[in-house]
Amino acid sequence: MASIISVSHLSKQFGNIQAVNDLSFTVNEGDVYGFLGQNGAGKSTTIRMLLTLIAPTAGAINIFDKKLSTHRSEILSNIGAVIEKPDLYKYLNAYDNLSIFARMSGIKVTRQLLMNQLQMVGLADRAKDKVKTFSQGMKQRLGIAVALVHNPALIILDEPTNGLDPQGIADIRNLIMRLSKEMGKTVLISSHLLSEIEVIANRMIIIHKGKKIIEGNVAELLDPSHTVIDIDAVDNEAATEKLATSSWAAYLQPGKSLQLMMNKESVPQLINDLVAMNIQLLSVNSSHSLENYFLSLTTNNGHVEPFTN
Amino acid sequence: MWNLLQIELFKISKRPRTYIAFAAIFAIVAIFQFAFKADGQSYMDLVLQSVKDSFELDKSKAINGYFMCYIILNTLLIQVPILVALIAADSISGEANMGTLRLLISKPISRTQLILVKFAAATIFTIFLLLWMAITALFMSLLVFGADDMLIFRVKGEESQIMQITKDDIMWRYFAAFGYATVALTVIAALSLFLSIFAENSIGPIIATVCIVIVCTIISNISVPIIDRNVKPFLFTSYLVGWKGFFYIATNADGVPIKGSLENWPAIRKSLFILIGHIVVIVWASVAVFNRKDILS
């Protein structure tokens, strides 16, 4: 499979702050590639470097097998992007905004093309309304129309669901899936929510403090055999003793009395056995080990252990 | 480039603030015209008091369209830089403020192209502003006050002078003066554009432009030999009012004005070259800085 984006040893330093640190990753053709990290992890800085908004301190970026630094215009003409907020000209209407950015992308603009694009994001009936009257969700959809109007092969979306209501989030997800499955686009989407990436991406990377933590296929990284079960019982001490002498002892996590790691399919059996052992349960929560690890990044004061399943 | 320039001009034309400058010019010109129509003779009496014994004048003809335009230009060309800065200082900072700058930069156009187009658009705005000034201050004044010979009051060294330009020798001087003023104000547009690269809203660059113009104008008006020799020649503000040179008419050995002549064309030409030099340097600096700038807005 051809690589669309190839980033190698990319770094960016702002004064004393190392925003991106020796980052390497590859996005293949047809991927929906999740770019995951907490706020301030370096996602937006990396995306800005991919779009030439920021110059790297070190490293190389190749897109469509061409060096970004020497083939900038050629590469950018085939990329559509929404960078953070979909900011557009508020004093212009949706049609004019779309027309301006379509013309800047170097394509032949027709009324039909623009209206089709607005139709695709559900804004055809608001074409002549000024953007300042739009809700956040409508602005986001118009931003995506702007990103797609020149039919790019690569779409880069930086936190596209930020500030959207649940319906807006679902609309954006569906749109990304359509872009990938029906139109064969390659999509790089950043987010600070693993649950969001899990739903739409086939490959992903997690970065923290500008460094790569892990990269791979979502299905493999979120393998259901690595489901973490947290149990809370009325008498946790007694529950721990009973579990330690049961057939579930092998699944207990070292150093964590009531936490087990197992295949997700075994969870109903575990609950049956806990009840059979007369353990009075307050709650049983399941999550993935990667999700737990990702959440821990925000709470361990910068000390990052390598991720291991 | 033409496509980008069309887009830029379209955006400027759609912004309400663009029309503030045109409205302000119209209001000031209208107030001047009204005041002179109502009580212009008092002004002329005051101005001509010192020369009334040495110069034969038909005061009723002294206030005419050409004279009015000259008076208005003297006043307005001090304020117009602010109006030019209003638009030019918004060129980059306004895009940064709206968040559209990152979208522009991620399009397949070079940063150099973007700066040059922004500069061209600001220059075209300046030309339109001066055309509007010509229409209101010159042609409207000619309609209201009529055409006649024009008197120019001038302080040269320690003596006051009054020069008379015949009405068939004036119009070309105005065209030349407006052309010169366009070049002078384009320096302001370039300066505002340069300053707007460093800001994320347009207030800062507008204020900075106005402050620079004020400070440099004050320095340009200080009469100290060391400043005259070493500072003034390099300040663009020393040349902003060079348009007046087109109304200083050469005289023959008998002191009679020579029709169609200029008293000091080489000085005007030199001023123009210096102003154009300022434009080239400032725009070059804008391109250089903008090409190295990280877009963090």
Coordinates of C-alpha atoms in Angstrom, one line a residue:
Chain A
M1 CA 0.0 0.0 0.0
A2 CA 1.4 3.4 -1.0
S3 CA 2.3 5.8 1.8
I4 CA 0.6 9.1 1.5
I5 CA 2.3 10.8 4.5
S6 CA 5.7 9.9 5.6
V7 CA 7.1 11.8 8.6
S8 CA 10.6 11.1 9.7
H9 CA 12.3 12.3 12.9
L10 CA 10.2 15.5 13.0
S11 CA 11.0 18.0 15.7
K12 CA 9.8 21.5 16.6
Q13 CA 11.1 23.7 19.3
F14 CA 9.6 27.0 20.4
G15 CA 12.2 28.7 22.6
N16 CA 12.8 26.2 25.4
I17 CA 9.6 24.2 24.7
Q18 CA 10.0 21.1 22.7
A19 CA 6.6 20.9 21.1
V20 CA 7.3 17.9 18.8
N21 CA 10.2 15.6 19.6
D22 CA 11.7 13.2 17.0
L23 CA 8.3 12.1 15.7
S24 CA 8.0 9.5 12.9
F25 CA 4.9 8.0 11.4
T26 CA 3.4 6.8 8.2
V27 CA -0.1 7.3 6.8
N28 CA -1.0 4.8 4.0
E29 CA -3.4 5.4 1.1
G30 CA -7.0 4.9 2.1
D31 CA -6.3 5.1 5.8
V32 CA -8.4 6.9 8.3
Y33 CA -5.5 7.7 10.5
G34 CA -6.2 8.7 14.1
F35 CA -3.8 11.2 15.6
L36 CA -4.4 10.9 19.3
G37 CA -3.0 12.9 22.2
Q38 CA -4.0 15.0 25.1
N39 CA -4.3 18.8 24.7
G40 CA -0.8 20.2 24.3
A41 CA 0.6 16.8 23.2
G42 CA 1.9 18.3 19.9
K43 CA -0.9 17.2 17.5
S44 CA -1.8 20.7 16.2
T45 CA 1.9 21.6 15.9
T46 CA 2.5 18.5 13.8
I47 CA -0.5 19.2 11.6
R48 CA 0.6 22.8 11.1
M49 CA 4.0 21.5 10.0
L50 CA 2.2 19.1 7.5
L51 CA 0.4 22.2 6.1
T52 CA 3.5 24.4 6.1
L53 CA 2.1 26.8 8.6
I54 CA 5.1 26.1 10.9
A55 CA 8.6 25.3 9.8
P56 CA 10.1 22.2 11.5
T57 CA 13.2 22.6 13.5
A58 CA 14.4 19.2 12.3
G59 CA 13.2 16.2 10.3
A60 CA 11.6 15.5 7.0
I61 CA 8.0 15.4 5.7
N62 CA 7.1 13.6 2.5
I63 CA 3.6 13.7 1.2
F64 CA 2.5 11.8 -2.0
D65 CA 6.1 10.6 -2.2
K66 CA 7.3 14.2 -2.6
K67 CA 9.3 16.4 -0.3
L68 CA 7.0 19.0 1.3
S69 CA 9.7 21.6 1.5
T70 CA 10.4 21.5 -2.3
H71 CA 7.0 20.6 -3.7
R72 CA 4.8 22.7 -1.4
S73 CA 2.2 24.0 -3.9
E74 CA 1.9 20.8 -5.8
I75 CA 1.3 18.9 -2.5
L76 CA -1.1 21.4 -0.9
S77 CA -3.3 21.5 -4.0
N78 CA -4.2 17.9 -3.2
I79 CA -4.8 18.4 0.5
G80 CA -8.0 19.6 2.2
A81 CA -7.8 20.7 5.8
V82 CA -9.8 22.0 8.7
I83 CA -7.3 23.3 11.3
E84 CA -8.7 23.5 14.8
K85 CA -11.8 25.8 14.5
P86 CA -13.3 26.1 11.0
D87 CA -12.8 29.9 10.9
L88 CA -14.1 31.6 7.8
Y89 CA -15.0 35.1 6.7
K90 CA -17.9 35.9 9.0
Y91 CA -19.0 38.9 6.9
L92 CA -19.4 36.8 3.8
N93 CA -22.1 34.2 3.1
A94 CA -21.5 30.5 2.8
Y95 CA -21.4 30.5 -1.0
D96 CA -18.8 33.3 -1.2
N97 CA -16.6 31.6 1.4
L98 CA -16.7 28.4 -0.5
S99 CA -16.1 30.2 -3.8
I100 CA -13.0 32.1 -2.5
F101 CA -11.3 29.0 -1.1
A102 CA -12.2 26.9 -4.1
R103 CA -10.6 29.5 -6.4
M104 CA -7.5 29.7 -4.2
S105 CA -7.2 25.9 -4.5
G106 CA -6.7 26.5 -8.3
I107 CA -9.8 24.7 -9.6
K108 CA -12.4 25.9 -12.1
V109 CA -15.3 27.1 -10.0
T110 CA -18.9 26.7 -11.2
R111 CA -22.1 27.5 -9.4
Q112 CA -23.1 23.8 -9.8
L113 CA -19.9 22.6 -8.1
L114 CA -20.3 24.9 -5.1
M115 CA -24.0 24.2 -4.6
N116 CA -23.3 20.4 -4.8
Q117 CA -20.7 20.8 -2.2
L118 CA -23.0 22.8 0.1
Q119 CA -25.7 20.2 -0.6
M120 CA -23.3 17.4 0.6
V121 CA -22.8 19.1 4.0
G122 CA -26.5 20.1 4.3
L123 CA -26.1 23.8 3.8
A124 CA -27.6 24.4 0.4
D125 CA -30.6 26.2 1.8
R126 CA -28.3 28.5 3.8
A127 CA -25.9 29.3 0.9
K128 CA -26.7 33.0 0.9
D129 CA -26.7 33.5 4.7
K130 CA -23.7 35.2 6.3
V131 CA -21.4 32.9 8.2
K132 CA -21.7 35.0 11.4
T133 CA -25.3 33.7 11.7
F134 CA -24.2 30.1 11.6
S135 CA -24.0 27.7 14.6
Q136 CA -20.7 26.0 15.5
G137 CA -21.9 22.8 13.8
M138 CA -22.8 24.6 10.6
K139 CA -19.5 26.4 10.6
Q140 CA -17.8 23.0 11.0
R141 CA -19.8 21.6 8.1
L142 CA -18.9 24.6 5.9
G143 CA -15.3 24.2 6.9
I144 CA -15.4 20.6 5.7
A145 CA -17.0 21.7 2.4
V146 CA -14.2 24.1 2.0
A147 CA -11.7 21.3 2.7
L148 CA -13.3 19.1 0.1
V149 CA -14.3 21.4 -2.7
H150 CA -11.2 20.8 -4.8
N151 CA -11.6 17.0 -4.4
P152 CA -8.3 16.4 -2.6
A153 CA -6.8 13.0 -2.1
L154 CA -5.8 13.7 1.5
I155 CA -8.0 15.3 4.1
I156 CA -6.5 16.6 7.4
L157 CA -9.0 17.3 10.1
D158 CA -7.7 18.8 13.4
E159 CA -10.2 18.0 16.2
P160 CA -13.2 18.3 13.9
T161 CA -15.8 17.5 16.5
N162 CA -14.7 20.1 19.1
G163 CA -17.6 22.1 20.3
L164 CA -20.2 20.1 18.5
D165 CA -23.4 18.6 20.0
P166 CA -23.9 14.8 19.8
Q167 CA -25.8 15.1 16.5
G168 CA -23.1 17.2 15.0
I169 CA -20.4 14.7 16.2
A170 CA -22.4 11.9 14.6
D171 CA -22.8 13.8 11.3
I172 CA -19.0 14.4 11.1
R173 CA -18.2 10.8 11.9
N174 CA -20.6 9.6 9.2
L175 CA -19.1 12.1 6.7
I176 CA -15.6 10.9 7.4
M177 CA -16.6 7.3 7.0
R178 CA -18.3 8.1 3.7
L179 CA -15.2 10.0 2.5
S180 CA -13.1 6.9 3.3
K181 CA -15.3 4.1 2.2
E182 CA -17.3 5.6 -0.7
M183 CA -14.8 8.1 -2.0
G184 CA -11.5 6.4 -1.2
K185 CA -10.0 9.4 0.5
T186 CA -7.1 9.2 2.9
V187 CA -8.0 11.0 6.2
L188 CA -5.8 12.1 9.0
I189 CA -7.9 13.1 12.0
S190 CA -6.6 14.4 15.3
S191 CA -8.5 14.0 18.6
H192 CA -7.9 13.9 22.3
L193 CA -10.6 11.2 22.6
L194 CA -9.7 7.6 22.1
S195 CA -13.4 6.7 21.9
E196 CA -13.7 8.9 18.9
I197 CA -10.7 7.5 17.1
E198 CA -11.7 4.0 18.0
V199 CA -14.9 4.4 16.0
I200 CA -13.6 5.9 12.8
A201 CA -9.9 5.1 12.4
N202 CA -8.3 2.0 11.1
R203 CA -4.8 3.1 12.2
M204 CA -3.6 5.4 14.8
I205 CA -0.8 7.0 16.7
I206 CA -0.7 8.2 20.3
I207 CA 1.7 11.1 21.0
H208 CA 2.5 12.6 24.4
K209 CA 4.7 15.7 25.0
G210 CA 5.6 15.6 21.3
K211 CA 6.8 12.0 21.3
K212 CA 5.3 8.9 19.8
I213 CA 4.0 6.5 22.4
I214 CA 2.5 3.9 20.1
E215 CA 1.4 3.5 16.5
G216 CA -0.5 0.7 14.8
N217 CA -3.7 -0.8 13.6
V218 CA -6.7 0.2 15.8
A219 CA -8.0 -3.4 15.8
E220 CA -4.7 -4.7 17.1
L221 CA -4.1 -1.9 19.6
L222 CA -7.7 -2.2 21.0
D223 CA -7.6 -6.0 21.0
P224 CA -10.7 -7.2 23.1
S225 CA -8.4 -9.7 24.8
H226 CA -6.9 -6.8 26.7
T227 CA -10.1 -5.6 28.4
V228 CA -9.5 -4.3 31.9
I229 CA -12.2 -5.0 34.5
D230 CA -12.4 -2.9 37.6
I231 CA -14.6 -4.4 40.4
D232 CA -15.9 -2.5 43.4
A233 CA -17.5 -4.6 46.1
V234 CA -19.2 -3.9 49.5
D235 CA -16.2 -5.7 51.1
N236 CA -13.3 -5.3 48.8
E237 CA -10.9 -7.2 51.0
A238 CA -13.0 -10.3 51.2
A239 CA -13.7 -10.1 47.5
T240 CA -10.0 -10.0 46.7
E241 CA -9.4 -13.1 48.8
K242 CA -12.1 -15.1 47.1
L243 CA -10.9 -14.1 43.7
A244 CA -7.3 -15.0 44.5
T245 CA -8.4 -18.6 45.3
S246 CA -10.7 -18.9 42.3
S247 CA -10.1 -19.8 38.7
W248 CA -9.9 -16.1 37.9
A249 CA -6.7 -15.6 39.9
A250 CA -4.6 -15.8 36.8
Y251 CA -6.3 -12.7 35.4
L252 CA -5.7 -10.5 38.4
Q253 CA -3.5 -7.6 37.6
P254 CA -0.3 -7.5 39.7
G255 CA -0.4 -4.9 42.5
K256 CA -4.1 -4.1 41.8
S257 CA -6.4 -6.1 44.1
L258 CA -9.6 -5.9 42.2
Q259 CA -8.5 -5.3 38.6
L260 CA -8.5 -8.1 36.0
M261 CA -7.4 -8.2 32.4
M262 CA -9.2 -10.7 30.1
N263 CA -11.1 -11.1 26.9
K264 CA -14.2 -9.0 26.8
E265 CA -16.3 -12.1 26.0
S266 CA -15.5 -13.6 29.4
V267 CA -17.0 -10.7 31.3
P268 CA -20.6 -12.2 31.7
Q269 CA -19.1 -15.4 33.1
L270 CA -17.0 -13.4 35.5
I271 CA -20.0 -11.6 36.8
N272 CA -21.9 -14.9 37.3
D273 CA -19.0 -16.3 39.2
L274 CA -18.7 -13.2 41.4
V275 CA -22.4 -13.6 42.3
A276 CA -22.0 -17.3 42.9
M277 CA -19.0 -16.5 45.3
N278 CA -21.4 -14.3 47.3
I279 CA -19.5 -11.2 46.5
Q280 CA -21.8 -8.2 46.9
L281 CA -21.0 -6.0 43.9
L282 CA -21.3 -2.2 43.8
S283 CA -20.0 -1.9 40.2
V284 CA -18.1 -3.7 37.5
N285 CA -16.5 -1.5 34.9
S286 CA -14.8 -2.6 31.7
S287 CA -12.3 -0.6 29.7
H288 CA -9.4 -1.3 27.4
S289 CA -5.9 -1.3 28.6
L290 CA -4.9 1.2 26.0
E291 CA -7.7 3.5 27.1
N292 CA -6.5 3.2 30.7
Y293 CA -2.9 3.9 29.6
F294 CA -4.1 6.9 27.6
L295 CA -6.0 8.3 30.5
S296 CA -3.0 7.8 32.8
L297 CA -0.9 10.2 30.6
T298 CA -2.8 13.1 32.0
T299 CA -2.2 12.1 35.6
N300 CA 1.4 10.9 35.9
N301 CA 3.1 14.3 36.0
G302 CA 4.9 13.8 32.7
H303 CA 6.5 10.5 33.5
V304 CA 5.6 8.1 30.7
E305 CA 6.1 4.4 30.9
P306 CA 6.1 2.6 27.6
F307 CA 2.8 1.1 26.7
T308 CA 2.6 -2.7 27.1
N309 CA -0.5 -4.9 26.6
Chain B
M1 CA -1.9 36.4 -9.1
W2 CA -4.8 38.2 -10.9
N3 CA -7.2 35.6 -9.4
L4 CA -5.9 36.2 -5.9
L5 CA -6.1 40.0 -6.4
Q6 CA -9.7 39.7 -7.5
I7 CA -10.4 37.7 -4.4
E8 CA -8.6 40.2 -2.2
L9 CA -10.5 43.1 -3.7
F10 CA -13.8 41.3 -3.3
K11 CA -13.1 40.7 0.4
I12 CA -12.2 44.4 0.9
S13 CA -15.3 45.5 -0.9
K14 CA -17.5 43.4 1.3
R15 CA -16.2 44.8 4.6
P16 CA -18.1 47.7 6.1
R17 CA -15.0 49.3 7.5
T18 CA -13.8 49.9 3.9
Y19 CA -16.5 52.5 3.5
I20 CA -15.7 54.4 6.7
A21 CA -12.8 56.1 4.9
F22 CA -14.9 57.1 2.0
A23 CA -17.6 58.5 4.3
A24 CA -15.1 60.3 6.4
I25 CA -13.6 62.0 3.3
F26 CA -17.0 63.0 2.0
A27 CA -18.0 64.4 5.4
I28 CA -14.8 66.5 5.8
V29 CA -15.0 67.9 2.3
A30 CA -18.7 68.7 2.6
I31 CA -18.0 70.6 5.9
F32 CA -15.2 72.6 4.3
Q33 CA -17.3 73.5 1.3
F34 CA -20.3 74.5 3.4
A35 CA -18.1 76.7 5.7
F36 CA -16.4 78.4 2.8
K37 CA -19.7 78.9 0.9
A38 CA -21.2 80.4 4.0
D39 CA -18.2 82.6 5.3
G40 CA -15.2 82.1 3.0
Q41 CA -14.6 85.9 2.7
S42 CA -13.7 86.2 6.4
Y43 CA -11.0 83.5 5.9
M44 CA -9.7 85.3 2.8
D45 CA -9.6 88.6 4.6
L46 CA -7.5 87.1 7.4
V47 CA -5.1 85.3 5.1
L48 CA -4.6 88.2 2.8
Q49 CA -4.3 90.8 5.5
S50 CA -0.5 90.9 5.4
V51 CA -0.3 91.3 1.6
K52 CA -3.3 93.4 0.8
D53 CA -1.1 96.5 0.1
S54 CA 1.4 94.7 -2.1
F55 CA -0.9 92.5 -4.2
E56 CA -3.8 93.4 -6.4
L57 CA -6.5 90.8 -5.8
D58 CA -10.1 90.3 -6.8
K59 CA -11.1 88.6 -3.5
S60 CA -14.5 87.6 -4.9
K61 CA -12.7 85.3 -7.4
A62 CA -10.1 84.0 -5.0
I63 CA -12.4 81.4 -3.5
N64 CA -13.0 79.1 -6.4
G65 CA -13.1 75.3 -6.9
Y66 CA -9.3 75.0 -7.5
F67 CA -8.5 77.0 -4.4
M68 CA -10.9 75.0 -2.3
C69 CA -9.4 71.7 -3.4
Y70 CA -5.9 73.0 -2.5
I71 CA -7.1 74.0 1.0
I72 CA -8.9 70.6 1.5
L73 CA -5.9 68.6 0.3
N74 CA -3.6 70.5 2.7
T75 CA -5.9 69.4 5.6
L76 CA -6.9 65.9 4.4
L77 CA -3.6 64.6 3.4
I78 CA -2.5 64.7 7.0
Q79 CA -5.5 62.5 8.0
V80 CA -5.7 60.2 5.1
P81 CA -2.7 58.0 6.3
I82 CA -4.9 57.0 9.1
L83 CA -7.7 55.9 6.7
V84 CA -5.2 54.0 4.6
A85 CA -3.9 52.3 7.7
L86 CA -7.4 51.3 8.6
I87 CA -7.4 48.8 5.7
A88 CA -3.8 48.0 5.1
A89 CA -3.0 47.3 8.8
D90 CA -5.8 44.7 8.7
S91 CA -4.3 42.8 5.7
I92 CA -2.6 40.0 7.7
S93 CA -3.6 40.7 11.3
G94 CA -7.2 40.7 10.3
E95 CA -6.9 37.3 8.8
A96 CA -5.0 36.1 11.9
N97 CA -7.7 37.5 14.1
M98 CA -10.5 35.8 12.1
G99 CA -8.5 32.5 12.0
T100 CA -8.6 32.5 8.2
L101 CA -4.8 33.0 7.9
R102 CA -4.0 29.4 8.5
L103 CA -6.5 28.4 5.8
L104 CA -4.9 30.8 3.4
I105 CA -1.4 29.5 4.1
S106 CA -2.5 25.9 3.7
K107 CA -3.7 26.7 0.1
P108 CA -1.3 26.2 -2.8
I109 CA -0.2 29.8 -3.0
S110 CA 3.2 31.0 -1.8
R111 CA 3.5 33.4 1.1
T112 CA 5.3 35.8 -1.2
Q113 CA 2.3 35.9 -3.6
L114 CA 0.0 36.4 -0.6
I115 CA 2.0 39.5 0.7
L116 CA 2.3 40.9 -2.8
V117 CA -1.4 40.5 -3.4
K118 CA -2.2 42.1 -0.1
F119 CA 0.1 45.0 -0.9
A120 CA -1.5 45.4 -4.4
A121 CA -5.0 45.4 -2.9
A122 CA -4.0 48.0 -0.3
T123 CA -2.5 50.1 -3.1
I124 CA -5.6 49.9 -5.2
F125 CA -7.7 50.9 -2.1
T126 CA -5.4 53.9 -1.7
I127 CA -5.9 54.8 -5.4
F128 CA -9.6 54.6 -5.0
L129 CA -9.5 56.7 -1.9
L130 CA -7.5 59.4 -3.7
L131 CA -9.9 59.2 -6.7
W132 CA -12.8 59.7 -4.3
M133 CA -10.9 62.7 -2.9
A134 CA -10.4 64.1 -6.3
I135 CA -14.1 63.7 -7.2
T136 CA -15.3 65.3 -3.9
A137 CA -12.6 67.9 -3.3
L138 CA -11.9 68.9 -6.8
F139 CA -14.8 68.2 -9.1
M140 CA -17.5 68.9 -6.4
S141 CA -15.7 72.1 -5.4
L142 CA -15.6 73.2 -9.1
L143 CA -19.3 72.5 -9.3
V144 CA -20.1 74.5 -6.1
F145 CA -17.6 77.3 -6.4
G146 CA -16.8 77.5 -10.2
A147 CA -13.4 77.7 -11.9
D148 CA -10.9 80.6 -11.8
D149 CA -7.3 81.4 -11.4
M150 CA -5.8 79.9 -8.2
L151 CA -3.9 81.7 -5.5
I152 CA -1.2 79.8 -3.6
F153 CA 0.0 81.1 -0.2
R154 CA 3.5 79.9 0.6
V155 CA 6.1 80.6 3.2
K156 CA 9.5 80.4 1.7
G157 CA 12.4 81.1 4.1
E158 CA 11.3 84.0 6.1
E159 CA 9.0 85.6 3.5
S160 CA 5.3 84.9 2.6
Q161 CA 4.5 84.6 -1.0
I162 CA 1.3 84.5 -3.0
M163 CA 1.5 82.9 -6.4
Q164 CA -1.2 83.0 -9.0
I165 CA -1.8 80.1 -11.4
T166 CA -4.0 80.7 -14.4
K167 CA -7.1 78.4 -14.6
D168 CA -5.9 76.8 -17.8
D169 CA -2.7 75.7 -16.1
I170 CA -4.1 74.0 -13.1
M171 CA -5.8 70.7 -13.9
W172 CA -2.7 68.9 -15.0
R173 CA -1.1 70.0 -11.7
Y174 CA -3.9 68.4 -9.7
F175 CA -3.5 65.1 -11.7
A176 CA 0.2 65.1 -11.0
A177 CA -0.4 66.0 -7.3
F178 CA -2.9 63.2 -6.9
G179 CA -0.4 60.8 -8.6
Y180 CA 2.3 61.9 -6.2
A181 CA 0.0 61.6 -3.2
T182 CA -0.8 58.0 -4.3
V183 CA 2.9 57.1 -4.1
A184 CA 3.3 58.8 -0.8
L185 CA 0.3 57.1 0.8
T186 CA 1.4 53.8 -0.7
V187 CA 4.4 54.0 1.7
I188 CA 1.9 54.2 4.5
A189 CA 0.0 51.2 3.1
A190 CA 3.3 49.2 2.9
L191 CA 4.3 50.2 6.4
S192 CA 0.9 49.2 7.8
L193 CA 1.1 45.9 5.9
F194 CA 4.5 45.2 7.4
L195 CA 3.3 45.9 10.9
S196 CA 0.2 43.8 10.5
I197 CA 2.5 40.7 10.0
F198 CA 3.4 40.9 13.7
A199 CA -0.1 41.3 15.2
E200 CA -3.2 39.2 15.6
N201 CA -5.6 42.0 15.5
S202 CA -5.6 45.2 13.5
I203 CA -5.8 47.7 16.3
G204 CA -2.1 47.3 17.2
P205 CA -0.7 47.9 13.6
I206 CA -3.1 50.8 13.0
I207 CA -2.0 52.5 16.2
A208 CA 1.7 51.7 15.5
T209 CA 1.4 53.1 12.0
V210 CA -0.2 56.3 13.2
C211 CA 2.4 56.7 15.9
I212 CA 5.3 56.2 13.4
V213 CA 3.7 58.8 11.1
I214 CA 3.3 61.3 13.9
V215 CA 6.8 60.8 15.4
C216 CA 8.4 61.0 11.9
T217 CA 6.3 64.0 11.0
I218 CA 7.4 65.8 14.1
I219 CA 11.1 65.0 13.5
S220 CA 10.6 66.1 9.8
N221 CA 9.4 69.5 11.1
I222 CA 12.3 70.1 13.6
S223 CA 14.7 72.6 12.3
V224 CA 18.0 71.6 13.8
P225 CA 21.0 71.3 11.4
I226 CA 22.2 67.9 12.6
I227 CA 18.7 66.5 12.1
D228 CA 18.3 68.3 8.8
R229 CA 21.5 66.7 7.5
N230 CA 21.4 63.2 9.1
V231 CA 17.8 62.2 9.8
K232 CA 15.3 64.1 7.6
P233 CA 16.6 62.8 4.3
F234 CA 15.8 59.2 5.3
L235 CA 12.3 59.8 6.7
F236 CA 9.4 59.2 4.3
T237 CA 7.4 61.9 6.2
S238 CA 9.9 64.5 4.8
Y239 CA 8.5 63.8 1.4
L240 CA 4.8 63.2 2.1
V241 CA 3.8 66.8 1.2
G242 CA 6.0 66.9 -1.9
W243 CA 2.8 67.1 -4.0
K244 CA 2.8 70.8 -3.2
G245 CA 5.8 71.1 -5.6
F246 CA 3.4 70.8 -8.5
F247 CA 1.8 74.1 -7.5
Y248 CA 5.1 76.0 -7.2
I249 CA 5.5 77.6 -10.5
A250 CA 8.7 78.9 -12.1
T251 CA 9.1 82.5 -12.9
N252 CA 11.2 84.3 -15.5
A253 CA 13.9 86.9 -14.8
D254 CA 11.2 89.6 -14.4
G255 CA 9.3 87.5 -11.8
V256 CA 6.5 86.6 -14.2
P257 CA 5.2 83.0 -13.7
I258 CA 5.9 80.7 -16.7
K259 CA 2.8 78.8 -17.7
G260 CA 3.2 75.0 -17.5
S261 CA 6.4 75.2 -15.5
L262 CA 7.6 73.8 -12.2
E263 CA 9.9 75.6 -9.9
N264 CA 11.9 72.5 -8.9
W265 CA 11.1 69.3 -10.9
P266 CA 14.4 67.6 -9.9
A267 CA 13.4 67.9 -6.2
I268 CA 10.0 66.4 -6.9
R269 CA 11.5 63.6 -8.9
K270 CA 14.0 62.9 -6.2
S271 CA 11.3 62.8 -3.6
L272 CA 9.3 60.3 -5.7
F273 CA 12.3 58.0 -6.0
I274 CA 12.9 58.1 -2.3
L275 CA 9.3 57.2 -1.6
I276 CA 9.4 54.4 -4.1
G277 CA 12.6 53.2 -2.5
H278 CA 10.8 53.1 0.9
I279 CA 8.0 51.1 -0.7
V280 CA 10.4 48.6 -2.2
V281 CA 12.4 48.1 1.0
I282 CA 9.3 47.8 3.2
V283 CA 7.5 45.3 0.9
W284 CA 10.7 43.3 0.6
A285 CA 11.1 43.2 4.4
S286 CA 7.4 42.1 4.7
V287 CA 8.0 39.2 2.3
A288 CA 11.2 38.2 4.1
V289 CA 9.6 38.3 7.6
F290 CA 6.4 36.6 6.5
N291 CA 8.2 33.8 4.8
R292 CA 9.9 32.9 8.0
K293 CA 7.0 33.4 10.3
D294 CA 5.3 30.4 12.1
I295 CA 1.6 30.8 11.8
L296 CA 0.3 30.1 15.3
S297 CA -3.0 32.0 15.2

